[in-house]
């Protein structure tokens, strides 16, 4: 991972040097206070210009080593960065500014290609490494008040040391930097607009949703952070807390103070325009958390783009300055808000709300805007008006056939059972499946090859028309465990007439203290997706007890029994959101 980080930084530097047409300048440390400005109008005064009216290509100066002294919240630190400043064409010319915050495992040179692009368009671009990363001082704070104070120190320095238009400062970042950008919008009123890419919004949900430890992503973050940064010891303790189901109250408090969702009302009160873009198969910062944050925003302008791929991969080509959907939108977003250019990304200057989703099996993109999103008073939220939930009722399997997903309630009492294990034939594919799906390659298995001892499957009848899944499904189960600890993983599949099953999405839940043999009603959310099931195919739900993505609470074997009732409150059900 260290080699990857160094390679990416080296590629960015090579690209930068090949484009270099600037002279290096000296910079000094200082700070200044700032006056809060209006944040609701595009550009200088809200007057929009046509794209053709802004064609100047600027030369710029580049300063490689910028060191900014931050008092922090409790611990001071020196923050390292670099800055590109356009050369003024007219006397006294000021420029809008974009501040980039680094991703986890990378540092401030990550954004050089994008920084050059924006500098040539007339933006001051300051990229910095959050404390604990690169050559910045301190320990990794992961969104704590220390990071808020550091960002404000960066803005102070920018105002004191560059010809910046103080009323037009934006912030952007990927991954760690994405959450940093959203927190900056919540805690520094000088931020006019923020862009969070593959961003964290709700750390408790990211780390502990459905009481389930994120084994692959958690381990990857801790290992890379240990090698490439100076981690606050609390980060190790937090990861251990998720793996061991210990100190959960402290975990929730620790996560809450760092989560942009906690402070979303600060963003709303300032009416700060927000753009967020994440991977549809980002199983670290899931699309559901993106949509939850989108719904919590009551600002006049908000946009969420969900693209195929896992964490960081949808925007990866844009980091190197290559064509990229997300960074193309970032470009139009900043041009609109910071320069007042009518780029077309905002359809209505008074109010806009957009959610786009890239379809898994076609790579096409569907868009939902104010004409289709649900409206309450003046607020727009997900899901759209034309998405309706359909309920499927689960019926028991037989000796040779899988269970049924029916459109009518089950009318008899029965049970099914399965054993825990590792080889059921189903998997969410860790980080591999999402990358294949981003490339348009569907991931398949066979319903005929599922291990019936270690899983239970239910299948619907074939659909007469295309069925368009848009959003998060939900399973309501009645079950018991033979041991107090256990785990269930729920997979949805698109199945053709030959039994070939294409993976759609999954959900999960972990049990830490169940009463053996006691029947439990358990509701399990299934990760948001956008998937079209073709006419003639049918839907399948499969449940097993482990997936490489998640840490198991125990290695002790156990079995699970499912209970089917004949009354409305004892049904086993799957609810799926379909677009009409």
mmCIF file of C-alpha atoms in Angstrom, residues 189-455:
data_model
loop_
_atom_site.group_PDB
_atom_site.id
_atom_site.type_symbol
_atom_site.label_atom_id
_atom_site.label_comp_id
_atom_site.label_asym_id
_atom_site.label_seq_id
_atom_site.Cartn_x
_atom_site.Cartn_y
_atom_site.Cartn_z
ATOM 1 C CA UNK A 189 -18.447 30.057 7.672
ATOM 2 C CA UNK A 190 -15.927 31.270 5.106
ATOM 3 C CA UNK A 191 -16.540 28.125 3.035
ATOM 4 C CA UNK A 192 -18.979 29.032 0.287
ATOM 5 C CA UNK A 193 -19.442 25.511 -1.097
ATOM 6 C CA UNK A 194 -18.088 22.038 -0.375
ATOM 7 C CA UNK A 195 -17.530 18.896 -2.431
ATOM 8 C CA UNK A 196 -17.204 15.529 -0.671
ATOM 9 C CA UNK A 197 -16.054 12.607 -2.846
ATOM 10 C CA UNK A 198 -16.136 9.048 -1.430
ATOM 11 C CA UNK A 199 -16.814 10.984 1.747
ATOM 12 C CA UNK A 200 -17.608 9.838 5.258
ATOM 13 C CA UNK A 201 -20.717 11.398 6.716
ATOM 14 C CA UNK A 202 -21.683 9.198 9.688
ATOM 15 C CA UNK A 203 -18.721 7.360 11.236
ATOM 16 C CA UNK A 204 -20.796 5.235 13.582
ATOM 17 C CA UNK A 205 -22.738 3.777 10.676
ATOM 18 C CA UNK A 206 -19.583 3.351 8.595
ATOM 19 C CA UNK A 207 -17.827 1.439 11.369
ATOM 20 C CA UNK A 208 -20.660 -0.296 13.204
ATOM 21 C CA UNK A 209 -23.798 -0.541 11.055
ATOM 22 C CA UNK A 210 -25.936 -3.511 12.053
ATOM 23 C CA UNK A 211 -23.385 -4.149 14.840
ATOM 24 C CA UNK A 212 -21.074 -5.601 12.204
ATOM 25 C CA UNK A 213 -17.290 -4.977 12.063
ATOM 26 C CA UNK A 214 -15.888 -4.016 8.635
ATOM 27 C CA UNK A 215 -13.010 -6.511 8.503
ATOM 28 C CA UNK A 216 -11.545 -5.770 5.060
ATOM 29 C CA UNK A 217 -11.895 -1.996 5.089
ATOM 30 C CA UNK A 218 -11.116 -1.567 8.768
ATOM 31 C CA UNK A 219 -7.940 -3.635 8.492
ATOM 32 C CA UNK A 220 -6.884 -1.823 5.322
ATOM 33 C CA UNK A 221 -7.313 1.582 6.967
ATOM 34 C CA UNK A 222 -5.476 0.622 10.148
ATOM 35 C CA UNK A 223 -2.598 -1.056 8.310
ATOM 36 C CA UNK A 224 -2.056 1.765 5.802
ATOM 37 C CA UNK A 225 -2.428 4.375 8.531
ATOM 38 C CA UNK A 226 0.146 2.591 10.676
ATOM 39 C CA UNK A 227 2.629 2.467 7.802
ATOM 40 C CA UNK A 228 2.041 5.874 6.233
ATOM 41 C CA UNK A 229 0.922 8.131 9.085
ATOM 42 C CA UNK A 230 1.015 8.747 12.801
ATOM 43 C CA UNK A 231 -2.308 7.459 14.110
ATOM 44 C CA UNK A 232 -3.960 8.647 17.279
ATOM 45 C CA UNK A 233 -4.055 5.558 19.578
ATOM 46 C CA UNK A 234 -7.830 6.036 19.811
ATOM 47 C CA UNK A 235 -8.140 4.819 16.213
ATOM 48 C CA UNK A 236 -6.723 1.405 17.175
ATOM 49 C CA UNK A 237 -9.065 1.318 20.164
ATOM 50 C CA UNK A 238 -12.064 2.159 18.000
ATOM 51 C CA UNK A 239 -11.291 -0.642 15.559
ATOM 52 C CA UNK A 240 -10.801 -3.097 18.426
ATOM 53 C CA UNK A 241 -14.120 -1.955 19.911
ATOM 54 C CA UNK A 242 -15.921 -2.913 16.696
ATOM 55 C CA UNK A 243 -14.189 -6.302 16.511
ATOM 56 C CA UNK A 244 -14.932 -7.151 20.136
ATOM 57 C CA UNK A 245 -18.285 -5.426 20.705
ATOM 58 C CA UNK A 246 -16.780 -3.474 23.601
ATOM 59 C CA UNK A 247 -16.933 0.181 24.715
ATOM 60 C CA UNK A 248 -19.751 0.818 22.244
ATOM 61 C CA UNK A 249 -21.051 3.890 24.083
ATOM 62 C CA UNK A 250 -17.592 5.451 23.815
ATOM 63 C CA UNK A 251 -17.389 4.423 20.141
ATOM 64 C CA UNK A 252 -20.669 6.194 19.394
ATOM 65 C CA UNK A 253 -19.567 9.348 21.211
ATOM 66 C CA UNK A 254 -16.157 9.311 19.473
ATOM 67 C CA UNK A 255 -17.753 8.868 16.070
ATOM 68 C CA UNK A 256 -20.497 11.417 16.661
ATOM 69 C CA UNK A 257 -18.214 14.380 17.309
ATOM 70 C CA UNK A 258 -16.366 13.655 14.057
ATOM 71 C CA UNK A 259 -19.342 13.069 11.762
ATOM 72 C CA UNK A 260 -20.574 15.763 9.354
ATOM 73 C CA UNK A 261 -24.104 14.406 9.819
ATOM 74 C CA UNK A 262 -23.967 15.491 13.471
ATOM 75 C CA UNK A 263 -23.433 19.097 12.381
ATOM 76 C CA UNK A 264 -25.537 19.157 9.232
ATOM 77 C CA UNK A 265 -27.756 21.897 10.711
ATOM 78 C CA UNK A 266 -24.747 24.234 10.663
ATOM 79 C CA UNK A 267 -24.559 23.684 6.898
ATOM 80 C CA UNK A 268 -28.307 24.153 6.524
ATOM 81 C CA UNK A 269 -28.356 27.394 8.514
ATOM 82 C CA UNK A 270 -25.753 28.891 6.181
ATOM 83 C CA UNK A 271 -27.458 27.462 3.085
ATOM 84 C CA UNK A 272 -24.095 26.140 1.866
ATOM 85 C CA UNK A 273 -24.374 24.314 -1.503
ATOM 86 C CA UNK A 274 -23.158 20.710 -1.220
ATOM 87 C CA UNK A 275 -22.060 18.210 -3.864
ATOM 88 C CA UNK A 276 -21.337 14.616 -2.815
ATOM 89 C CA UNK A 277 -20.218 11.741 -5.033
ATOM 90 C CA UNK A 278 -19.645 8.149 -3.910
ATOM 91 C CA UNK A 279 -19.305 4.622 -5.243
ATOM 92 C CA UNK A 280 -22.463 2.555 -5.482
ATOM 93 C CA UNK A 281 -20.503 -0.447 -4.129
ATOM 94 C CA UNK A 282 -18.508 1.494 -1.556
ATOM 95 C CA UNK A 283 -19.045 -0.888 1.350
ATOM 96 C CA UNK A 284 -17.059 1.391 3.665
ATOM 97 C CA UNK A 285 -19.012 4.634 3.132
ATOM 98 C CA UNK A 286 -22.152 3.117 1.687
ATOM 99 C CA UNK A 287 -24.543 4.845 -0.738
ATOM 100 C CA UNK A 288 -27.240 4.669 1.946
ATOM 101 C CA UNK A 289 -25.243 7.050 4.144
ATOM 102 C CA UNK A 290 -24.855 9.394 1.174
ATOM 103 C CA UNK A 291 -28.613 9.462 0.643
ATOM 104 C CA UNK A 292 -29.246 9.897 4.377
ATOM 105 C CA UNK A 293 -26.945 12.920 4.357
ATOM 106 C CA UNK A 294 -28.600 14.214 1.187
ATOM 107 C CA UNK A 295 -31.989 13.989 2.904
ATOM 108 C CA UNK A 296 -30.675 15.750 6.012
ATOM 109 C CA UNK A 297 -29.536 18.687 3.880
ATOM 110 C CA UNK A 298 -32.166 21.423 3.586
ATOM 111 C CA UNK A 299 -29.920 23.763 1.626
ATOM 112 C CA UNK A 300 -31.182 25.395 -1.555
ATOM 113 C CA UNK A 301 -28.784 23.430 -3.750
ATOM 114 C CA UNK A 302 -27.558 19.866 -3.292
ATOM 115 C CA UNK A 303 -26.420 17.062 -5.575
ATOM 116 C CA UNK A 304 -25.480 13.408 -5.032
ATOM 117 C CA UNK A 305 -23.881 11.257 -7.753
ATOM 118 C CA UNK A 306 -23.622 7.505 -7.181
ATOM 119 C CA UNK A 307 -21.319 5.742 -9.634
ATOM 120 C CA UNK A 308 -20.321 2.116 -10.103
ATOM 121 C CA UNK A 309 -17.211 1.107 -8.208
ATOM 122 C CA UNK A 310 -15.931 0.805 -4.678
ATOM 123 C CA UNK A 311 -14.225 3.295 -2.413
ATOM 124 C CA UNK A 312 -12.097 5.821 -4.361
ATOM 125 C CA UNK A 313 -12.367 4.007 -7.728
ATOM 126 C CA UNK A 314 -15.083 6.091 -9.507
ATOM 127 C CA UNK A 315 -12.977 9.255 -9.257
ATOM 128 C CA UNK A 316 -9.519 7.653 -9.556
ATOM 129 C CA UNK A 317 -8.853 8.629 -13.186
ATOM 130 C CA UNK A 318 -9.728 12.235 -12.404
ATOM 131 C CA UNK A 319 -6.906 12.391 -9.857
ATOM 132 C CA UNK A 320 -4.474 11.959 -12.773
ATOM 133 C CA UNK A 321 -6.221 14.601 -14.851
ATOM 134 C CA UNK A 322 -7.915 12.078 -17.150
ATOM 135 C CA UNK A 323 -11.556 12.336 -18.258
ATOM 136 C CA UNK A 324 -13.804 11.517 -15.334
ATOM 137 C CA UNK A 325 -17.529 11.955 -14.690
ATOM 138 C CA UNK A 326 -17.131 13.026 -11.070
ATOM 139 C CA UNK A 327 -14.364 15.556 -11.630
ATOM 140 C CA UNK A 328 -16.144 16.953 -14.657
ATOM 141 C CA UNK A 329 -19.036 17.731 -12.319
ATOM 142 C CA UNK A 330 -16.653 19.116 -9.686
ATOM 143 C CA UNK A 331 -15.325 21.456 -12.378
ATOM 144 C CA UNK A 332 -18.810 22.663 -13.338
ATOM 145 C CA UNK A 333 -19.867 22.935 -9.681
ATOM 146 C CA UNK A 334 -16.980 25.196 -8.702
ATOM 147 C CA UNK A 335 -17.253 27.270 -11.890
ATOM 148 C CA UNK A 336 -20.908 27.901 -11.101
ATOM 149 C CA UNK A 337 -20.567 28.730 -7.406
ATOM 150 C CA UNK A 338 -17.163 30.395 -7.263
ATOM 151 C CA UNK A 339 -16.993 32.115 -10.660
ATOM 152 C CA UNK A 340 -20.667 32.589 -11.513
ATOM 153 C CA UNK A 341 -20.471 30.677 -14.815
ATOM 154 C CA UNK A 342 -23.632 29.036 -16.096
ATOM 155 C CA UNK A 343 -22.223 25.534 -16.581
ATOM 156 C CA UNK A 344 -25.594 23.769 -16.632
ATOM 157 C CA UNK A 345 -25.011 21.831 -13.414
ATOM 158 C CA UNK A 346 -27.635 23.944 -11.623
ATOM 159 C CA UNK A 347 -30.938 23.829 -13.469
ATOM 160 C CA UNK A 348 -32.777 26.377 -11.311
ATOM 161 C CA UNK A 349 -30.958 29.221 -9.599
ATOM 162 C CA UNK A 350 -33.564 29.341 -6.824
ATOM 163 C CA UNK A 351 -33.534 25.672 -5.813
ATOM 164 C CA UNK A 352 -32.039 22.427 -7.112
ATOM 165 C CA UNK A 353 -31.765 18.862 -5.831
ATOM 166 C CA UNK A 354 -30.373 16.020 -7.924
ATOM 167 C CA UNK A 355 -29.562 12.356 -7.333
ATOM 168 C CA UNK A 356 -27.981 10.305 -10.115
ATOM 169 C CA UNK A 357 -27.276 6.572 -10.107
ATOM 170 C CA UNK A 358 -25.233 4.478 -12.496
ATOM 171 C CA UNK A 359 -26.986 1.226 -13.392
ATOM 172 C CA UNK A 360 -25.077 -1.929 -12.537
ATOM 173 C CA UNK A 361 -25.851 -4.008 -15.577
ATOM 174 C CA UNK A 362 -25.719 -1.340 -18.283
ATOM 175 C CA UNK A 363 -23.385 1.462 -17.066
ATOM 176 C CA UNK A 364 -26.114 3.961 -18.029
ATOM 177 C CA UNK A 365 -26.999 6.682 -15.549
ATOM 178 C CA UNK A 366 -30.458 7.612 -14.293
ATOM 179 C CA UNK A 367 -31.214 11.048 -12.844
ATOM 180 C CA UNK A 368 -33.804 12.184 -10.329
ATOM 181 C CA UNK A 369 -34.330 15.912 -9.824
ATOM 182 C CA UNK A 370 -36.893 18.259 -8.301
ATOM 183 C CA UNK A 371 -39.489 17.035 -10.795
ATOM 184 C CA UNK A 372 -39.274 13.484 -9.430
ATOM 185 C CA UNK A 373 -37.865 13.598 -5.876
ATOM 186 C CA UNK A 374 -40.286 13.668 -2.957
ATOM 187 C CA UNK A 375 -41.149 17.162 -1.765
ATOM 188 C CA UNK A 376 -42.170 18.303 1.698
ATOM 189 C CA UNK A 377 -42.787 22.049 1.926
ATOM 190 C CA UNK A 378 -39.736 23.308 0.025
ATOM 191 C CA UNK A 379 -37.439 20.337 0.771
ATOM 192 C CA UNK A 380 -36.600 17.535 -1.644
ATOM 193 C CA UNK A 381 -35.583 14.073 -0.533
ATOM 194 C CA UNK A 382 -34.929 10.505 -1.631
ATOM 195 C CA UNK A 383 -36.699 8.271 -2.681
ATOM 196 C CA UNK A 384 -38.435 9.596 -5.812
ATOM 197 C CA UNK A 385 -42.198 9.749 -6.173
ATOM 198 C CA UNK A 386 -42.220 7.057 -8.850
ATOM 199 C CA UNK A 387 -40.455 4.459 -6.706
ATOM 200 C CA UNK A 388 -42.793 2.108 -4.838
ATOM 201 C CA UNK A 389 -41.969 -0.739 -2.507
ATOM 202 C CA UNK A 390 -43.127 -4.249 -3.395
ATOM 203 C CA UNK A 391 -43.331 -6.876 -0.694
ATOM 204 C CA UNK A 392 -42.452 -10.508 -1.282
ATOM 205 C CA UNK A 393 -43.501 -13.092 1.313
ATOM 206 C CA UNK A 394 -41.139 -15.986 1.996
ATOM 207 C CA UNK A 395 -42.384 -19.563 1.968
ATOM 208 C CA UNK A 396 -40.464 -22.642 3.107
ATOM 209 C CA UNK A 397 -38.226 -24.669 0.833
ATOM 210 C CA UNK A 398 -38.695 -28.347 0.084
ATOM 211 C CA UNK A 399 -36.167 -31.157 0.001
ATOM 212 C CA UNK A 400 -35.248 -30.433 -3.623
ATOM 213 C CA UNK A 401 -36.427 -26.858 -4.291
ATOM 214 C CA UNK A 402 -35.660 -23.437 -2.875
ATOM 215 C CA UNK A 403 -38.180 -21.403 -0.955
ATOM 216 C CA UNK A 404 -40.595 -19.054 -2.728
ATOM 217 C CA UNK A 405 -40.849 -15.270 -2.815
ATOM 218 C CA UNK A 406 -44.595 -14.787 -3.193
ATOM 219 C CA UNK A 407 -46.737 -11.689 -3.672
ATOM 220 C CA UNK A 408 -49.339 -13.024 -1.235
ATOM 221 C CA UNK A 409 -48.955 -13.778 2.466
ATOM 222 C CA UNK A 410 -47.853 -17.169 3.698
ATOM 223 C CA UNK A 411 -50.833 -19.126 4.990
ATOM 224 C CA UNK A 412 -49.268 -21.919 6.990
ATOM 225 C CA UNK A 413 -46.836 -22.346 9.839
ATOM 226 C CA UNK A 414 -43.481 -23.980 9.090
ATOM 227 C CA UNK A 415 -39.708 -23.693 9.598
ATOM 228 C CA UNK A 416 -36.417 -23.885 7.720
ATOM 229 C CA UNK A 417 -32.946 -24.362 9.133
ATOM 230 C CA UNK A 418 -29.311 -23.968 8.088
ATOM 231 C CA UNK A 419 -25.836 -24.290 9.559
ATOM 232 C CA UNK A 420 -23.052 -21.764 9.807
ATOM 233 C CA UNK A 421 -20.125 -22.154 7.430
ATOM 234 C CA UNK A 422 -17.744 -20.497 4.994
ATOM 235 C CA UNK A 423 -18.577 -22.061 1.613
ATOM 236 C CA UNK A 424 -22.211 -21.363 0.806
ATOM 237 C CA UNK A 425 -21.563 -20.328 -2.805
ATOM 238 C CA UNK A 426 -22.560 -16.682 -2.238
ATOM 239 C CA UNK A 427 -20.297 -13.697 -1.602
ATOM 240 C CA UNK A 428 -20.260 -9.913 -1.991
ATOM 241 C CA UNK A 429 -16.749 -10.226 -3.419
ATOM 242 C CA UNK A 430 -14.870 -7.864 -1.058
ATOM 243 C CA UNK A 431 -13.227 -5.153 -3.214
ATOM 244 C CA UNK A 432 -13.057 -7.292 -6.373
ATOM 245 C CA UNK A 433 -16.732 -7.487 -7.423
ATOM 246 C CA UNK A 434 -17.285 -3.698 -7.369
ATOM 247 C CA UNK A 435 -14.300 -3.108 -9.652
ATOM 248 C CA UNK A 436 -15.529 -5.756 -12.101
ATOM 249 C CA UNK A 437 -18.999 -4.201 -12.057
ATOM 250 C CA UNK A 438 -17.467 -0.762 -12.671
ATOM 251 C CA UNK A 439 -15.972 -2.264 -15.836
ATOM 252 C CA UNK A 440 -19.357 -3.634 -16.879
ATOM 253 C CA UNK A 441 -18.629 -7.239 -15.891
ATOM 254 C CA UNK A 442 -21.509 -8.886 -14.015
ATOM 255 C CA UNK A 443 -20.539 -11.279 -11.211
ATOM 256 C CA UNK A 444 -22.416 -14.562 -11.352
ATOM 257 C CA UNK A 445 -22.965 -17.821 -9.533
ATOM 258 C CA UNK A 446 -25.451 -20.649 -10.021
ATOM 259 C CA UNK A 447 -28.498 -21.218 -7.896
ATOM 260 C CA UNK A 448 -27.957 -24.930 -8.548
ATOM 261 C CA UNK A 449 -24.554 -24.870 -6.844
ATOM 262 C CA UNK A 450 -25.563 -23.183 -3.592
ATOM 263 C CA UNK A 451 -24.690 -25.157 -0.478
ATOM 264 C CA UNK A 452 -28.102 -25.869 1.007
ATOM 265 C CA UNK A 453 -26.614 -26.869 4.356
ATOM 266 C CA UNK A 454 -25.032 -23.432 4.830
ATOM 267 C CA UNK A 455 -27.632 -21.209 3.179
#
